[in-house]
C-alpha positions as a printed NumPy array, in Angstrom:
array([[ 84.827,  76.5  ,  97.691],
       [ 84.638,  80.202,  96.771],
       [ 87.095,  82.819,  98.004],
       [ 86.325,  86.498,  97.951],
       [ 89.353,  88.637,  97.208],
       [ 89.107,  92.165,  98.639],
       [ 89.032,  94.743,  95.837],
       [ 92.034,  96.481,  97.409],
       [ 94.203,  93.49 ,  96.569],
       [ 92.845,  92.683,  93.138],
       [ 94.997,  95.344,  91.481],
       [ 98.084,  93.633,  92.88 ],
       [ 96.898,  90.212,  91.811],
       [ 96.342,  91.355,  88.225],
       [ 99.515,  93.436,  87.948],
       [100.957,  93.091,  84.458],
       [104.018,  90.929,  84.07 ],
       [107.425,  92.514,  83.679],
       [108.354,  89.854,  81.126],
       [106.812,  87.609,  78.547],
       [105.887,  84.52 ,  80.532],
       [105.748,  81.114,  78.948],
       [109.093,  79.352,  79.171],
       [108.346,  78.056,  82.669],
       [105.198,  76.324,  81.498],
       [107.253,  73.527,  79.99 ],
       [110.525,  73.693,  81.941],
       [111.257,  71.528,  84.968],
       [112.954,  73.342,  87.837],
       [111.357,  76.645,  86.936],
       [109.202,  78.943,  89.052],
       [107.574,  82.359,  88.942],
       [108.635,  84.923,  91.548],
       [106.469,  87.978,  92.103],
       [108.228,  90.629,  94.151],
       [108.228,  94.326,  94.856],
       [106.282,  96.772,  96.945],
       [103.091,  98.787,  97.137],
       [102.729, 102.295,  98.455],
       [ 99.576, 103.012, 100.446],
       [ 98.564, 105.856, 102.744],
       [100.68 , 105.474, 105.888],
       [ 97.58 , 105.869, 108.077],
       [ 95.841, 103.055, 106.169],
       [ 98.686, 100.526, 105.935],
       [ 97.724,  98.398, 108.943],
       [ 94.077,  98.254, 107.856],
       [ 95.161,  97.465, 104.286],
       [ 97.283,  94.548, 105.482],
       [ 94.475,  93.313, 107.744],
       [ 92.136,  93.326, 104.734],
       [ 94.686,  91.18 , 102.866],
       [ 94.948,  88.415, 105.489],
       [ 92.281,  86.241, 103.87 ],
       [ 93.959,  86.534, 100.486],
       [ 97.369,  85.596, 101.903],
       [ 95.884,  82.546, 103.623],
       [ 93.962,  81.554, 100.524],
       [ 97.012,  81.926,  98.296],
       [ 99.123,  79.749, 100.571],
       [ 96.621,  76.894, 100.253],
       [ 96.224,  77.277,  96.487],
       [ 97.67 ,  74.553,  94.305],
       [100.955,  75.753,  92.847],
       [101.663,  78.42 ,  95.461],
       [105.066,  77.931,  97.069],
       [104.962,  81.121,  99.183],
       [102.883,  84.274,  99.487],
       [103.64 ,  87.166, 101.828],
       [102.706,  90.802, 102.282],
       [104.345,  92.713, 105.095],
       [104.742,  96.174, 106.559],
       [108.113,  97.692, 105.757],
       [110.019,  98.423, 108.991],
       [111.372, 101.769, 107.741],
       [108.867, 103.309, 105.324],
       [105.446, 103.728, 106.957],
       [103.589, 103.747, 103.637],
       [105.274, 100.699, 102.101],
       [103.95 ,  97.123, 101.854],
       [106.481,  94.517, 100.716],
       [105.244,  91.719,  98.45 ],
       [106.757,  88.283,  97.804],
       [105.145,  85.371,  95.981],
       [106.575,  82.129,  94.582],
       [104.556,  79.971,  92.175],
       [105.251,  76.609,  90.539],
       [104.028,  77.828,  87.15 ],
       [102.487,  80.638,  85.164],
       [ 99.246,  78.632,  85.033],
       [ 99.036,  78.422,  88.836],
       [ 99.665,  82.154,  89.167],
       [ 97.08 ,  83.039,  86.516],
       [ 94.496,  80.715,  88.066],
       [ 94.894,  82.419,  91.424],
       [ 94.77 ,  85.932,  90.01 ],
       [ 91.354,  85.287,  88.498],
       [ 89.436,  87.599,  86.215],
       [ 90.905,  90.899,  87.378],
       [ 90.007,  94.055,  89.244],
       [ 86.978,  96.285,  88.929],
       [ 87.298, 100.063,  88.532],
       [ 87.588, 100.706,  92.281],
       [ 90.028,  97.922,  93.153],
       [ 93.205,  99.97 ,  93.315],
       [ 91.782, 102.938,  95.2  ],
       [ 93.918, 102.354,  98.304],
       [ 97.13 , 101.654,  96.39 ],
       [ 98.998, 104.886,  95.679],
       [101.83 , 103.256,  93.706],
       [102.669,  99.71 ,  92.712],
       [106.154,  98.433,  91.935],
       [105.564,  94.675,  91.639],
       [107.001,  92.473,  88.9  ],
       [106.898,  88.817,  87.857],
       [110.111,  86.935,  87.086],
       [110.733,  83.491,  85.627],
       [113.514,  81.705,  87.465],
       [115.026,  78.376,  86.504],
       [117.554,  76.234,  88.288]])
């Protein structure tokens, strides 16, 4: 099965980590949390989120994905909130794929999304 990820979301999916990942790969009770927000043109936010529906659905059925959500912020009209939970760094990297092309981030004005390792 092949999934096509819209170029507008590829920049988010290949966002650099805010930490040096690796400890979770061998630690039980550990997960990766990806959280933050994107800024897009307020007039384009609904269309942007609609274009991301396939990716959200695909992520949620991907092995190792515990949760994946993108939502319109109720206060800021240009903000898209992002939350992902993954069982491991490997699962996250496998979903992110090979990365964006030159035009992939054209609709994203700013990106404030970071990866965190969390252990229990």
